[in-house]
Every structure is written in structure tokens, then in C-alpha cells.
Amino acid sequence: METTDFSSLDLAPELLQVVQELGYEEMTPIQAASIPLILDGKDIIGQSKTGSGKTAAFALPILNTLDLENRNIQALILCPTRELATQVVGEFRKLGRRYEGLQILSLTGGQTGREQAQAMERGVHIAVGTPGRVLDHLNRERMDLNDIATLVLDEADKMFDMGFAAEIKAILKQLPTKRQTLFFSATFPEEIQDLSRRYQKNPLKIIVEDAAETGTSIEQIVYDSSESQKSDTLMRVLQQHPAKSTIIFCNTKAAVNELAERIAEYKVSVAALHGDLEQRERDRVMATFRNGSTAILVATDVAARGLDIDHLEQVINFDLPAQAETYVHRIGRTGRAGREGRAITIASPVDTMKLLEFEKLSGGAFLRPTLGFKNQHGLNPFAHQSAMKTLSISGGRKDKLRPGDILGALTNKEGSTLTGADIGKIEIHDHISYVAISSSMVDTALEKLRTGKIKGQKFQARLVK
Ligand code: ADP
Ligand code: MG
């Protein structure tokens, strides 16, 4: 029986201290199983569900073996999307905060290639990027790979789903052969097994099963509908199951747009998220959903990747996904951290076989209640109401803004009627920030930001949702 105590690990004191400061009481199962092997220099394939702490499983050993004096890249982490790369960078910064001078660089579309090249010239210890952008730097000979001791493919399955196979192989070929190669993923399809056979050395597979856990806190409901009635059925489902936060998954962009428009007619706070939106627009939509000012998000699977939210009340499958793993992944977004969640699937007759398979893999029994008739008033606009509104501020991390500065600007002044309780999540992006304000105070907050200053500087503020 392996121990789950962090202090049992042969980690630098700076890292053990941070882990303690962060309040991590014990290692998660994937961490307990993989960290000792990674510290030992082994190649591994780590598989466990989303939210199980895979990032720290590779970040802690990487930080532990880093040579801060050497300002060449020593670890490269590939991630499927810019959002996921940003999360990994955040986790590295958090865990590495006691390492003075630690330089971590994100290689994604968030910055220009030139800015990134300059950062690499100044010196970077760890690079986290998307395959496309990393390969671009390699092709322009802007990136020195000679000192890379560790390569991580994070969310390897998603990178394959997104069509990055060729880029990943091209990058792998250019890395030093004497290196450690780590694959992390929620599932392990055949393509990844192939890649593992070609590029890993005696890899050890660590699989943390979670099927049994999935079904317990998530109520899974199926409503039958003919194909042509699905959108009416959805409206009845929304009427019957009001929630503060709902994601509706569709398989096509056209369905996403169509449903979002239909729901919007009922004055419900809804937004569409699909791959054709500009990055800036996607960031904004995700921010308003995370902070509770969008109640219903209609999305495709690919677009919803990287949408990291603490608690989601319900997931609705308007279209069934092709793969059972995708179904489990979708519904796993609700019911996190021991809270209850609901997953509703609208199934047409052609879906029967798939449903059986999904039910088996998800490990929970499907409920099949009858759906009430649509009431004549249609969807009650108050059913899916958001208590928050979102303001954007025309400054971000690049302007050295921090959440405290925005909170201060809103509440500090004498005679301010705004209090901390009116202010929700504050998200700082590179050039823009989003702050959630309780609906009743949003005008006051907007006025305050428009007339006042933040850190002595003027910024533009506007209502975005
Ligand atoms: P995954 O990559 O498996 O989806 P993450 O690495 O994103 O999961 O971790 C999910 C969350 O759990 C993060 O917020 C992280 O800071 C936190 N976390 C990681 N390890 C621990 C731990 N041992 N104890 C408590 N929280 C942890
Ligand atoms: Mg992860």
C-alpha cells in the first residue's frame, strides 16, 4: 500500500512547503502512483479522470529536477488548447512560487511569436504550449531543445481528437533522445498507444479507475424524442429542470446557434460557444459562464474544452456524442467535488444501442421519467436566471492589474455603496478583465469604473452580459 503523504516524497523543501501552504492534505491517487516513478526517471502513461490532479503529478517532479541556473528550456509540456496551456502555466507558477527567478513561458496564440522568441532569448526554464505554435517556433529555429529533459503530452487524447498528430510527431523527432517522456490523458485510444510504443522507453501504465464513482453523485436522466421534435423536447426539459448553470451539448455549430437563438427568445441568459468564434469572443463567453452571468451555455465538445468551472448544475445532451468516453467526459463536468449533478440526454430512436453502451460505461443506471407538457407560457424566463452581470475592463495582466486592484477600485472609496458581497469572480486576462457584479448593483459599478481610476489609470468599462 503506497502512502499518500506528500512528505514521504523526495521533494525539495520549497515544494513541500508550497504544497502545505496550498492546503493539499494528501496526494490524489494518480499523484501517489506516478510521482515516485517520475522522480525516478521513468516514462509513464497516466490515465485518470478530469480534476484528479494530473498537472501537479508531472509539475512537482519537473520543478524538483529543474536547474534554475540553466536558462535553457528543460521541460516542454504540450496541451491541446490555449486555455488548457494557461491552466498548466498557472499550476506551475503556483507550485513553483518559492523558486526565485523561475521562468515559465506559454507558447500559444495568446502572444505574438516574436514576443515569445524574445522571452526565450532572455531565458526560460519551462515551456507550455500548443503543438502548432511550438512547431512554428521550431521551424523558425527560434527554440533551443537541446536541454529538454522532460516532455509531457497533457490531455493527449484531446490533442489527437483535434488533429495534432502530425505536429506532435514532428516535435518528438526533434527532441533529444535522452529524455523522459510522460503522457497524461483521460482515455487511451489506439493512436496514443502507437505513439507510446514509438517514443517512450519501457513506459509504465498507471490507470486510476473511476467508473464506479461517476454514477454516484450524478443523476442521469433520459427523455425520448423523435428527431424532428428534439428542439421542442429541449424547451420542455429546460422548463422542467431549472438550474443556475446548464451546458447543452450539440454535435454541430448550426445546432448550437439555432438552439441558443431559440432559448434567447425567452429572455434567458444564454450564450453559444463553438469553434468559429474568435478567441477573444470565446474567452468572453467562457468568463461570463464561469462567473454565473450566463445561465445556459450551448456548446460543441471541442469548444467546451478548457472551460474549467468549479460547479455545474446540469449537462444536457441535445445530441449524443459518437463515443461513450465523450459522454462520460461531458457528464463528469457536473457533480464534481462530491456535489450533486444532473445529466439529461434527449434520445431519438436511433440512439438506443448507444445509450446501452453509455449506461454501462458511466456506471450508473439511467432514469426514464415522463416529461411534463410544455406550459402555454413557454419557458419561464426566471427559471434559468443569472443573479450576476459581467463588466469588462480594458486592462489586464499586461497592465499589471490584479484582482485586488479592481476590487479596491469598486469598493474602497468613501461613501461607496458597493461591498465585497456584490462582487463575484474577477478574471484577469492579458489585455482585458472581467468582473461579475450582482445584477442590482451593476449600474453603480459601471458608473464607478467609468468615472474613477484603477491603480491611478483610466480604463474603459462596459457591460458585456
Ligand atoms: P486534471 O489535470 O487531472 O484534470 P488538475 O491538475 O487540473 O486535474 O487538478 C484539479 C485541481 O485539483 C487543481 O485546482 C489543483 O490545484 C487541485 N489539486 C491538485 N492536487 C491536489 C491535492 N493533492 N490536494 C488537493 N487539491 C489538489
Ligand atoms: Mg489536466
Short mmCIF file of C-alpha atoms and ligand atoms in Angstrom, two decimals:
data_model
loop_
_atom_site.label_atom_id
_atom_site.label_comp_id
_atom_site.label_asym_id
_atom_site.label_seq_id
_atom_site.Cartn_x
_atom_site.Cartn_y
_atom_site.Cartn_z
CA MET A 1 0.00 0.00 0.00
CA GLU A 2 1.62 3.24 -1.10
CA THR A 3 1.48 6.24 1.16
CA THR A 4 -0.42 9.35 0.12
CA ASP A 5 1.57 11.69 2.32
CA PHE A 6 3.46 14.38 0.32
CA SER A 7 6.24 14.39 2.91
CA SER A 8 7.06 10.79 2.01
CA LEU A 9 8.30 12.08 -1.35
CA ASP A 10 11.86 13.01 -2.04
CA LEU A 11 10.91 16.58 -2.96
CA ALA A 12 12.77 19.84 -2.39
CA PRO A 13 11.73 21.66 0.80
CA GLU A 14 10.46 24.62 -1.27
CA LEU A 15 7.96 22.34 -2.96
CA LEU A 16 6.83 20.53 0.17
CA GLN A 17 6.28 23.90 1.78
CA VAL A 18 4.12 25.19 -1.08
CA VAL A 19 2.04 22.01 -1.11
CA GLN A 20 1.40 22.56 2.56
CA GLU A 21 0.60 26.26 2.06
CA LEU A 22 -1.90 25.34 -0.64
CA GLY A 23 -3.64 23.07 1.81
CA TYR A 24 -3.11 19.87 -0.17
CA GLU A 25 -3.56 17.36 2.60
CA GLU A 26 -2.63 14.26 0.69
CA MET A 27 -1.74 13.10 -2.78
CA THR A 28 -4.54 12.14 -5.12
CA PRO A 29 -4.36 8.50 -6.32
CA ILE A 30 -2.78 9.40 -9.66
CA GLN A 31 -0.19 11.54 -7.86
CA ALA A 32 0.63 8.85 -5.31
CA ALA A 33 1.11 6.31 -8.06
CA SER A 34 3.03 8.42 -10.56
CA ILE A 35 5.17 10.99 -8.73
CA PRO A 36 7.66 8.46 -7.25
CA LEU A 37 8.12 6.85 -10.69
CA ILE A 38 8.57 10.19 -12.44
CA LEU A 39 11.10 11.27 -9.81
CA ASP A 40 12.85 8.00 -10.57
CA GLY A 41 13.18 9.00 -14.23
CA LYS A 42 10.67 6.52 -15.63
CA ASP A 43 8.48 7.11 -18.67
CA ILE A 44 4.82 6.82 -17.78
CA ILE A 45 1.32 6.82 -19.20
CA GLY A 46 -1.02 8.29 -16.62
CA GLN A 47 -4.75 7.97 -17.00
CA SER A 48 -7.33 9.33 -14.60
CA LYS A 49 -10.41 11.44 -14.75
CA THR A 50 -10.55 15.20 -15.12
CA GLY A 51 -9.90 17.09 -11.91
CA SER A 52 -7.81 14.36 -10.31
CA GLY A 53 -4.62 16.41 -10.07
CA LYS A 54 -2.65 15.24 -13.09
CA THR A 55 -0.94 18.60 -13.53
CA ALA A 56 0.77 18.53 -10.16
CA ALA A 57 1.67 14.88 -10.81
CA PHE A 58 4.07 15.99 -13.52
CA ALA A 59 4.71 19.59 -12.40
CA LEU A 60 6.16 18.68 -8.99
CA PRO A 61 8.80 16.24 -10.35
CA ILE A 62 9.69 18.66 -13.16
CA LEU A 63 10.17 21.54 -10.73
CA ASN A 64 12.15 19.27 -8.46
CA THR A 65 14.74 18.39 -11.08
CA LEU A 66 15.00 21.84 -12.65
CA ASP A 67 18.35 23.61 -12.76
CA LEU A 68 17.47 27.29 -12.24
CA GLU A 69 20.98 28.39 -13.22
CA ASN A 70 20.49 26.94 -16.68
CA ARG A 71 18.32 29.35 -18.64
CA ASN A 72 17.54 26.92 -21.45
CA ILE A 73 14.21 25.15 -21.69
CA GLN A 74 14.39 21.96 -19.64
CA ALA A 75 10.80 20.80 -19.81
CA LEU A 76 8.24 21.10 -22.61
CA ILE A 77 4.55 20.49 -21.99
CA LEU A 78 2.20 20.18 -24.96
CA CYS A 79 -1.51 20.91 -24.42
CA PRO A 80 -4.45 20.87 -26.84
CA THR A 81 -5.72 24.43 -26.37
CA ARG A 82 -4.58 27.81 -25.24
CA GLU A 83 -6.95 27.69 -22.25
CA LEU A 84 -5.54 24.39 -21.06
CA ALA A 85 -1.99 25.64 -21.55
CA THR A 86 -2.85 28.71 -19.47
CA GLN A 87 -4.16 26.48 -16.69
CA VAL A 88 -0.99 24.39 -16.72
CA VAL A 89 1.17 27.52 -16.61
CA GLY A 90 -0.92 28.74 -13.67
CA GLU A 91 -0.40 25.47 -11.82
CA PHE A 92 3.38 25.60 -12.43
CA ARG A 93 3.54 29.19 -11.19
CA LYS A 94 1.53 28.26 -8.12
CA LEU A 95 3.66 25.24 -7.25
CA GLY A 96 6.92 26.97 -8.21
CA ARG A 97 6.29 30.22 -6.36
CA ARG A 98 9.13 29.62 -3.91
CA TYR A 99 11.65 29.24 -6.73
CA GLU A 100 13.11 32.66 -7.26
CA GLY A 101 13.74 33.56 -10.87
CA LEU A 102 11.70 30.68 -12.25
CA GLN A 103 10.68 31.47 -15.83
CA ILE A 104 7.69 29.70 -17.37
CA LEU A 105 6.56 30.60 -20.87
CA SER A 106 3.30 29.92 -22.60
CA LEU A 107 3.69 29.18 -26.32
CA THR A 108 0.19 29.66 -27.70
CA GLY A 109 -1.71 32.13 -29.80
CA GLY A 110 -2.05 34.43 -26.79
CA GLN A 111 1.07 36.38 -27.63
CA THR A 112 2.90 37.06 -30.87
CA GLY A 113 5.61 34.63 -31.93
CA ARG A 114 8.10 37.48 -31.74
CA GLU A 115 7.29 38.26 -28.10
CA GLN A 116 7.72 34.58 -27.29
CA ALA A 117 11.01 34.36 -29.18
CA GLN A 118 12.30 37.34 -27.20
CA ALA A 119 11.26 35.70 -23.94
CA MET A 120 13.12 32.54 -24.94
CA GLU A 121 16.22 34.59 -25.67
CA ARG A 122 16.06 36.11 -22.20
CA GLY A 123 15.83 32.62 -20.73
CA VAL A 124 13.02 30.19 -19.97
CA HIS A 125 13.06 27.07 -17.79
CA ILE A 126 9.72 25.53 -18.68
CA ALA A 127 7.65 25.98 -21.86
CA VAL A 128 3.98 25.07 -22.10
CA GLY A 129 2.37 25.29 -25.49
CA THR A 130 0.06 24.06 -28.17
CA PRO A 131 1.63 21.77 -30.81
CA GLY A 132 1.00 24.20 -33.67
CA ARG A 133 2.76 27.15 -32.09
CA VAL A 134 5.66 25.08 -30.74
CA LEU A 135 6.29 23.58 -34.17
CA ASP A 136 6.15 27.02 -35.68
CA HIS A 137 8.95 28.17 -33.36
CA LEU A 138 10.97 25.06 -34.19
CA ASN A 139 10.57 25.65 -37.91
CA ARG A 140 11.80 29.21 -37.49
CA GLU A 141 14.67 27.96 -35.38
CA ARG A 142 13.60 30.15 -32.52
CA MET A 143 13.60 27.39 -29.95
CA ASP A 144 16.51 25.51 -28.46
CA LEU A 145 15.55 21.97 -27.49
CA ASN A 146 18.98 20.68 -26.51
CA ASP A 147 18.46 20.80 -22.76
CA ILE A 148 14.94 19.40 -22.70
CA ALA A 149 14.97 16.57 -20.18
CA THR A 150 11.20 16.06 -19.92
CA LEU A 151 8.42 16.12 -22.47
CA VAL A 152 4.80 15.95 -21.34
CA LEU A 153 1.80 15.34 -23.57
CA ASP A 154 -1.05 16.62 -21.44
CA GLU A 155 -4.58 15.65 -22.47
CA ALA A 156 -3.02 13.53 -25.18
CA ASP A 157 -6.38 12.14 -26.33
CA LYS A 158 -7.76 15.61 -26.97
CA MET A 159 -4.70 16.61 -28.95
CA PHE A 160 -5.35 13.65 -31.21
CA ASP A 161 -9.04 14.45 -31.46
CA MET A 162 -8.10 17.94 -32.53
CA GLY A 163 -5.87 16.64 -35.30
CA PHE A 164 -2.46 17.48 -33.86
CA ALA A 165 -0.91 14.03 -34.52
CA ALA A 166 1.44 15.20 -37.27
CA GLU A 167 2.67 18.20 -35.28
CA ILE A 168 3.29 16.09 -32.19
CA LYS A 169 5.32 13.56 -34.14
CA ALA A 170 7.33 16.32 -35.81
CA ILE A 171 8.15 17.80 -32.40
CA LEU A 172 9.02 14.43 -30.85
CA LYS A 173 11.52 13.75 -33.64
CA GLN A 174 13.46 16.92 -32.85
CA LEU A 175 13.80 16.35 -29.11
CA PRO A 176 16.96 14.93 -27.55
CA THR A 177 16.66 11.14 -27.38
CA LYS A 178 17.92 11.10 -23.82
CA ARG A 179 14.80 12.45 -22.16
CA GLN A 180 11.83 11.45 -20.07
CA THR A 181 8.50 11.24 -21.90
CA LEU A 182 5.23 11.45 -19.98
CA PHE A 183 1.74 11.00 -21.40
CA PHE A 184 -1.33 12.11 -19.47
CA SER A 185 -4.82 11.59 -20.71
CA ALA A 186 -8.36 10.79 -19.68
CA THR A 187 -8.58 7.95 -22.24
CA PHE A 188 -6.03 5.95 -24.21
CA PRO A 189 -7.11 5.32 -27.78
CA GLU A 190 -5.03 3.21 -30.17
CA GLU A 191 -3.19 6.17 -31.76
CA ILE A 192 -1.70 7.09 -28.43
CA GLN A 193 -0.67 3.55 -27.66
CA ASP A 194 1.15 3.59 -31.02
CA LEU A 195 2.88 6.81 -30.20
CA SER A 196 3.84 5.44 -26.81
CA ARG A 197 5.41 2.36 -28.39
CA ARG A 198 7.45 4.56 -30.71
CA TYR A 199 8.55 7.34 -28.44
CA GLN A 200 8.54 6.11 -24.85
CA LYS A 201 11.06 3.84 -23.15
CA ASN A 202 9.56 0.94 -21.18
CA PRO A 203 6.57 3.07 -20.20
CA LEU A 204 4.69 2.20 -17.05
CA LYS A 205 0.93 2.47 -17.29
CA ILE A 206 -0.89 3.99 -14.37
CA ILE A 207 -4.64 3.80 -14.63
CA VAL A 208 -6.86 5.14 -11.90
CA GLU A 209 -10.32 3.72 -12.44
CA ASP A 210 -13.23 5.98 -11.78
CA ALA A 211 -16.26 4.40 -13.43
CA ALA A 212 -17.83 3.45 -10.11
CA GLU A 213 -17.50 6.96 -8.79
CA THR A 214 -19.10 8.62 -11.81
CA GLY A 215 -22.60 7.29 -11.35
CA THR A 216 -22.94 8.03 -7.68
CA SER A 217 -23.39 11.79 -7.44
CA ILE A 218 -24.75 12.36 -10.95
CA GLU A 219 -28.38 11.72 -11.69
CA GLN A 220 -28.64 10.53 -15.29
CA ILE A 221 -31.99 11.09 -16.99
CA VAL A 222 -33.08 10.11 -20.50
CA TYR A 223 -36.05 11.64 -22.34
CA ASP A 224 -37.15 10.07 -25.61
CA SER A 225 -37.98 12.27 -28.55
CA SER A 226 -38.38 11.89 -32.27
CA GLU A 227 -35.57 13.51 -34.21
CA SER A 228 -37.83 16.27 -35.56
CA GLN A 229 -39.21 17.15 -32.10
CA LYS A 230 -35.88 17.35 -30.31
CA SER A 231 -35.78 21.08 -30.03
CA ASP A 232 -39.32 21.26 -28.62
CA THR A 233 -38.40 18.50 -26.20
CA LEU A 234 -35.40 20.55 -25.12
CA MET A 235 -37.61 23.52 -24.28
CA ARG A 236 -39.79 21.29 -22.14
CA VAL A 237 -36.73 19.84 -20.44
CA LEU A 238 -35.47 23.34 -19.61
CA GLN A 239 -38.87 24.21 -18.22
CA GLN A 240 -38.96 21.13 -16.05
CA HIS A 241 -35.36 21.42 -14.82
CA PRO A 242 -34.45 24.99 -13.94
CA ALA A 243 -30.83 25.48 -12.90
CA LYS A 244 -28.29 28.23 -12.29
CA SER A 245 -25.82 26.66 -14.70
CA THR A 246 -26.50 24.37 -17.64
CA ILE A 247 -24.40 23.27 -20.58
CA ILE A 248 -26.24 21.95 -23.61
CA PHE A 249 -24.02 19.86 -25.88
CA CYS A 250 -24.68 19.68 -29.62
CA ASN A 251 -22.64 17.99 -32.31
CA THR A 252 -22.78 20.80 -34.86
CA LYS A 253 -22.19 24.52 -34.90
CA ALA A 254 -25.50 25.03 -36.71
CA ALA A 255 -27.43 23.32 -33.90
CA VAL A 256 -25.54 25.40 -31.31
CA ASN A 257 -26.54 28.66 -32.97
CA GLU A 258 -30.10 27.61 -33.62
CA LEU A 259 -30.79 26.47 -30.06
CA ALA A 260 -29.07 29.48 -28.48
CA GLU A 261 -31.26 31.78 -30.58
CA ARG A 262 -34.40 29.90 -29.68
CA ILE A 263 -33.64 29.98 -25.96
CA ALA A 264 -32.72 33.66 -26.10
CA GLU A 265 -36.27 34.45 -27.24
CA TYR A 266 -37.37 33.66 -23.70
CA LYS A 267 -35.08 36.32 -22.25
CA VAL A 268 -32.96 33.69 -20.57
CA SER A 269 -29.27 34.47 -20.19
CA VAL A 270 -27.83 32.12 -22.82
CA ALA A 271 -24.66 32.05 -24.94
CA ALA A 272 -23.33 29.99 -27.83
CA LEU A 273 -19.82 28.54 -27.84
CA HIS A 274 -18.33 26.92 -30.93
CA GLY A 275 -15.06 26.73 -32.78
CA ASP A 276 -15.82 29.50 -35.27
CA LEU A 277 -15.89 32.22 -32.64
CA GLU A 278 -12.83 34.39 -32.40
CA GLN A 279 -10.58 33.62 -29.48
CA ARG A 280 -11.50 36.89 -27.78
CA GLU A 281 -15.19 36.11 -28.08
CA ARG A 282 -14.68 32.59 -26.71
CA ASP A 283 -12.72 33.92 -23.75
CA ARG A 284 -15.55 36.33 -23.01
CA VAL A 285 -18.30 33.74 -23.29
CA MET A 286 -16.42 31.36 -21.02
CA ALA A 287 -15.75 34.11 -18.47
CA THR A 288 -19.45 35.02 -18.28
CA PHE A 289 -20.41 31.38 -17.82
CA ARG A 290 -17.77 30.76 -15.14
CA ASN A 291 -18.83 33.79 -13.16
CA GLY A 292 -22.54 32.98 -13.29
CA SER A 293 -23.81 35.72 -15.57
CA THR A 294 -24.59 33.27 -18.37
CA ALA A 295 -27.02 30.63 -17.11
CA ILE A 296 -27.16 28.39 -20.18
CA LEU A 297 -24.24 27.65 -22.45
CA VAL A 298 -24.89 25.86 -25.74
CA ALA A 299 -21.65 24.31 -26.95
CA THR A 300 -19.83 21.77 -29.08
CA ASP A 301 -17.43 19.37 -27.35
CA VAL A 302 -14.33 20.87 -28.87
CA ALA A 303 -15.28 24.44 -27.97
CA ALA A 304 -16.14 23.47 -24.39
CA ARG A 305 -12.65 22.11 -23.78
CA GLY A 306 -10.71 24.20 -21.39
CA LEU A 307 -13.85 25.54 -19.82
CA ASP A 308 -12.84 24.95 -16.26
CA ILE A 309 -15.65 25.55 -13.81
CA ASP A 310 -15.97 24.56 -10.21
CA HIS A 311 -19.58 23.61 -10.19
CA LEU A 312 -22.02 22.96 -12.96
CA GLU A 313 -25.57 22.02 -12.06
CA GLN A 314 -26.60 20.20 -15.19
CA VAL A 315 -25.45 18.93 -18.53
CA ILE A 316 -27.93 18.33 -21.33
CA ASN A 317 -27.01 16.13 -24.28
CA PHE A 318 -29.09 17.54 -27.10
CA ASP A 319 -27.12 15.32 -29.47
CA LEU A 320 -25.47 12.13 -28.28
CA PRO A 321 -21.73 12.03 -28.83
CA ALA A 322 -20.20 9.33 -31.03
CA GLN A 323 -18.03 7.89 -28.25
CA ALA A 324 -19.04 6.64 -24.82
CA GLU A 325 -15.88 8.24 -23.37
CA THR A 326 -17.09 11.62 -24.59
CA TYR A 327 -20.41 11.02 -22.85
CA VAL A 328 -18.65 10.23 -19.57
CA HIS A 329 -16.43 13.26 -20.00
CA ARG A 330 -19.41 15.54 -20.68
CA ILE A 331 -21.39 14.42 -17.66
CA GLY A 332 -18.26 14.43 -15.48
CA ARG A 333 -18.37 18.22 -15.70
CA THR A 334 -21.25 18.18 -13.26
CA GLY A 335 -21.31 16.58 -9.81
CA ARG A 336 -17.70 17.49 -9.06
CA ALA A 337 -16.20 17.53 -5.61
CA GLY A 338 -18.91 15.34 -4.15
CA ARG A 339 -21.72 17.71 -5.14
CA GLU A 340 -24.83 16.56 -6.88
CA GLY A 341 -25.24 16.99 -10.58
CA ARG A 342 -27.75 16.13 -13.25
CA ALA A 343 -27.12 14.82 -16.75
CA ILE A 344 -30.06 14.80 -19.14
CA THR A 345 -29.98 13.11 -22.51
CA ILE A 346 -32.51 13.68 -25.25
CA ALA A 347 -32.55 10.45 -27.19
CA SER A 348 -34.14 9.64 -30.52
CA PRO A 349 -34.93 6.04 -31.59
CA VAL A 350 -31.62 5.68 -33.46
CA ASP A 351 -29.73 6.22 -30.21
CA THR A 352 -30.92 3.05 -28.46
CA MET A 353 -27.74 0.99 -28.84
CA LYS A 354 -25.50 3.89 -27.92
CA LEU A 355 -27.49 4.53 -24.76
CA LEU A 356 -26.93 0.97 -23.57
CA GLU A 357 -23.20 1.37 -24.08
CA PHE A 358 -23.11 4.76 -22.35
CA GLU A 359 -25.09 3.45 -19.41
CA LYS A 360 -22.62 0.61 -18.98
CA LEU A 361 -19.51 2.79 -19.16
CA SER A 362 -20.87 5.54 -16.93
CA GLY A 363 -21.54 3.01 -14.18
CA GLY A 364 -24.91 4.50 -13.19
CA ALA A 365 -28.44 3.49 -14.11
CA PHE A 366 -30.43 5.80 -16.40
CA LEU A 367 -33.75 7.16 -15.14
CA ARG A 368 -36.54 7.48 -17.69
CA PRO A 369 -39.28 9.68 -16.21
CA THR A 370 -42.05 11.13 -18.35
CA LEU A 371 -41.71 14.73 -19.36
CA GLY A 372 -44.42 17.17 -18.41
CA PHE A 373 -46.25 19.04 -21.18
CA LYS A 374 -44.95 22.38 -22.18
CA ASN A 375 -46.86 25.01 -20.36
CA GLN A 376 -48.52 27.58 -22.54
CA HIS A 377 -46.41 30.44 -21.28
CA GLY A 378 -43.35 28.75 -22.68
CA LEU A 379 -40.09 28.83 -20.83
CA ASN A 380 -40.29 30.82 -17.65
CA PRO A 381 -37.62 33.49 -18.02
CA PHE A 382 -36.94 33.43 -14.31
CA ALA A 383 -36.24 29.73 -14.24
CA HIS A 384 -32.72 30.00 -15.62
CA GLN A 385 -31.93 33.43 -14.38
CA SER A 386 -28.46 34.59 -13.53
CA ALA A 387 -28.01 36.72 -10.44
CA MET A 388 -24.83 38.25 -11.81
CA LYS A 389 -23.86 40.53 -14.68
CA THR A 390 -20.44 40.87 -16.24
CA LEU A 391 -18.46 44.05 -16.82
CA SER A 392 -15.33 44.11 -18.93
CA ILE A 393 -12.42 46.40 -18.14
CA SER A 394 -10.00 47.40 -20.89
CA GLY A 395 -6.89 46.35 -18.99
CA GLY A 396 -5.35 43.11 -17.84
CA ARG A 397 -2.24 41.27 -16.75
CA LYS A 398 -0.13 43.24 -19.23
CA ASP A 399 -1.24 46.43 -17.49
CA LYS A 400 -0.23 44.84 -14.18
CA LEU A 401 -3.82 44.68 -12.96
CA ARG A 402 -4.60 42.26 -10.18
CA PRO A 403 -7.98 41.19 -8.78
CA GLY A 404 -7.30 43.24 -5.64
CA ASP A 405 -6.88 46.43 -7.69
CA ILE A 406 -10.29 46.00 -9.29
CA LEU A 407 -11.94 45.06 -6.03
CA GLY A 408 -10.31 48.11 -4.43
CA ALA A 409 -11.44 50.46 -7.19
CA LEU A 410 -15.01 49.25 -6.78
CA THR A 411 -15.29 49.25 -3.00
CA ASN A 412 -12.62 51.39 -1.42
CA LYS A 413 -13.82 54.92 -1.93
CA GLU A 414 -15.58 56.70 0.84
CA GLY A 415 -19.34 56.57 0.62
CA SER A 416 -19.21 53.60 -1.70
CA THR A 417 -22.45 51.67 -1.72
CA LEU A 418 -20.74 48.65 -3.26
CA THR A 419 -19.49 45.98 -0.92
CA GLY A 420 -17.47 42.83 -1.44
CA ALA A 421 -20.68 40.84 -1.37
CA ASP A 422 -21.85 42.50 -4.61
CA ILE A 423 -18.73 41.45 -6.43
CA GLY A 424 -18.26 37.98 -7.85
CA LYS A 425 -15.46 36.34 -9.73
CA ILE A 426 -12.74 38.59 -11.11
CA GLU A 427 -10.82 37.19 -14.07
CA ILE A 428 -7.74 38.90 -15.38
CA HIS A 429 -6.74 38.07 -18.94
CA ASP A 430 -3.74 39.52 -20.79
CA HIS A 431 -5.38 42.68 -22.12
CA ILE A 432 -8.85 42.57 -20.61
CA SER A 433 -10.50 41.72 -17.30
CA TYR A 434 -13.99 40.51 -16.41
CA VAL A 435 -15.71 41.18 -13.16
CA ALA A 436 -19.06 39.75 -12.05
CA ILE A 437 -21.38 42.14 -10.21
CA SER A 438 -24.73 41.34 -8.65
CA SER A 439 -27.42 42.45 -11.10
CA SER A 440 -28.93 45.08 -8.83
CA MET A 441 -25.59 46.90 -8.41
CA VAL A 442 -24.28 46.69 -11.93
CA ASP A 443 -25.14 50.28 -12.88
CA THR A 444 -23.46 51.62 -9.77
CA ALA A 445 -20.36 49.57 -10.51
CA LEU A 446 -20.24 50.66 -14.13
CA GLU A 447 -20.54 54.32 -13.16
CA LYS A 448 -17.80 53.91 -10.60
CA LEU A 449 -15.39 52.32 -13.07
CA ARG A 450 -16.18 54.88 -15.76
CA THR A 451 -15.58 57.88 -13.57
CA GLY A 452 -12.83 56.51 -11.37
CA LYS A 453 -9.38 55.08 -11.85
CA ILE A 454 -7.73 51.76 -11.16
CA LYS A 455 -4.17 51.98 -9.83
CA GLY A 456 -4.18 55.61 -10.92
CA GLN A 457 -5.02 54.71 -14.50
CA LYS A 458 -8.13 55.26 -16.59
CA PHE A 459 -9.71 52.18 -18.17
CA GLN A 460 -12.85 51.69 -20.21
CA ALA A 461 -15.58 49.58 -18.69
CA ARG A 462 -18.67 48.14 -20.32
CA LEU A 463 -21.46 45.73 -19.70
CA VAL A 464 -20.88 42.56 -21.70
CA LYS A 465 -23.54 40.23 -20.32
P1 ADP B 1 -6.56 17.07 -14.07
O1 ADP B 1 -5.41 17.54 -14.91
O2 ADP B 1 -6.40 15.67 -13.60
O3 ADP B 1 -7.88 17.30 -14.73
P2 ADP B 1 -5.81 19.27 -12.34
O4 ADP B 1 -4.36 19.02 -12.37
O5 ADP B 1 -6.31 20.37 -13.21
O6 ADP B 1 -6.60 17.94 -12.73
O7 ADP B 1 -6.23 19.46 -10.81
C1 ADP B 1 -7.51 19.84 -10.40
C2 ADP B 1 -7.46 20.73 -9.17
O8 ADP B 1 -7.02 19.99 -8.03
C3 ADP B 1 -6.50 21.88 -9.29
O9 ADP B 1 -7.16 23.05 -8.86
C4 ADP B 1 -5.34 21.55 -8.36
O10 ADP B 1 -4.74 22.71 -7.84
C5 ADP B 1 -6.01 20.70 -7.31
N1 ADP B 1 -5.11 19.69 -6.68
C6 ADP B 1 -4.12 19.01 -7.28
N2 ADP B 1 -3.55 18.14 -6.41
C7 ADP B 1 -4.21 18.27 -5.24
C8 ADP B 1 -4.08 17.62 -3.96
N3 ADP B 1 -3.20 16.68 -3.74
N4 ADP B 1 -4.95 18.01 -2.99
C9 ADP B 1 -5.87 18.97 -3.24
N5 ADP B 1 -6.05 19.61 -4.41
C10 ADP B 1 -5.23 19.26 -5.41
MG MG B 2 -5.16 18.25 -16.78
#
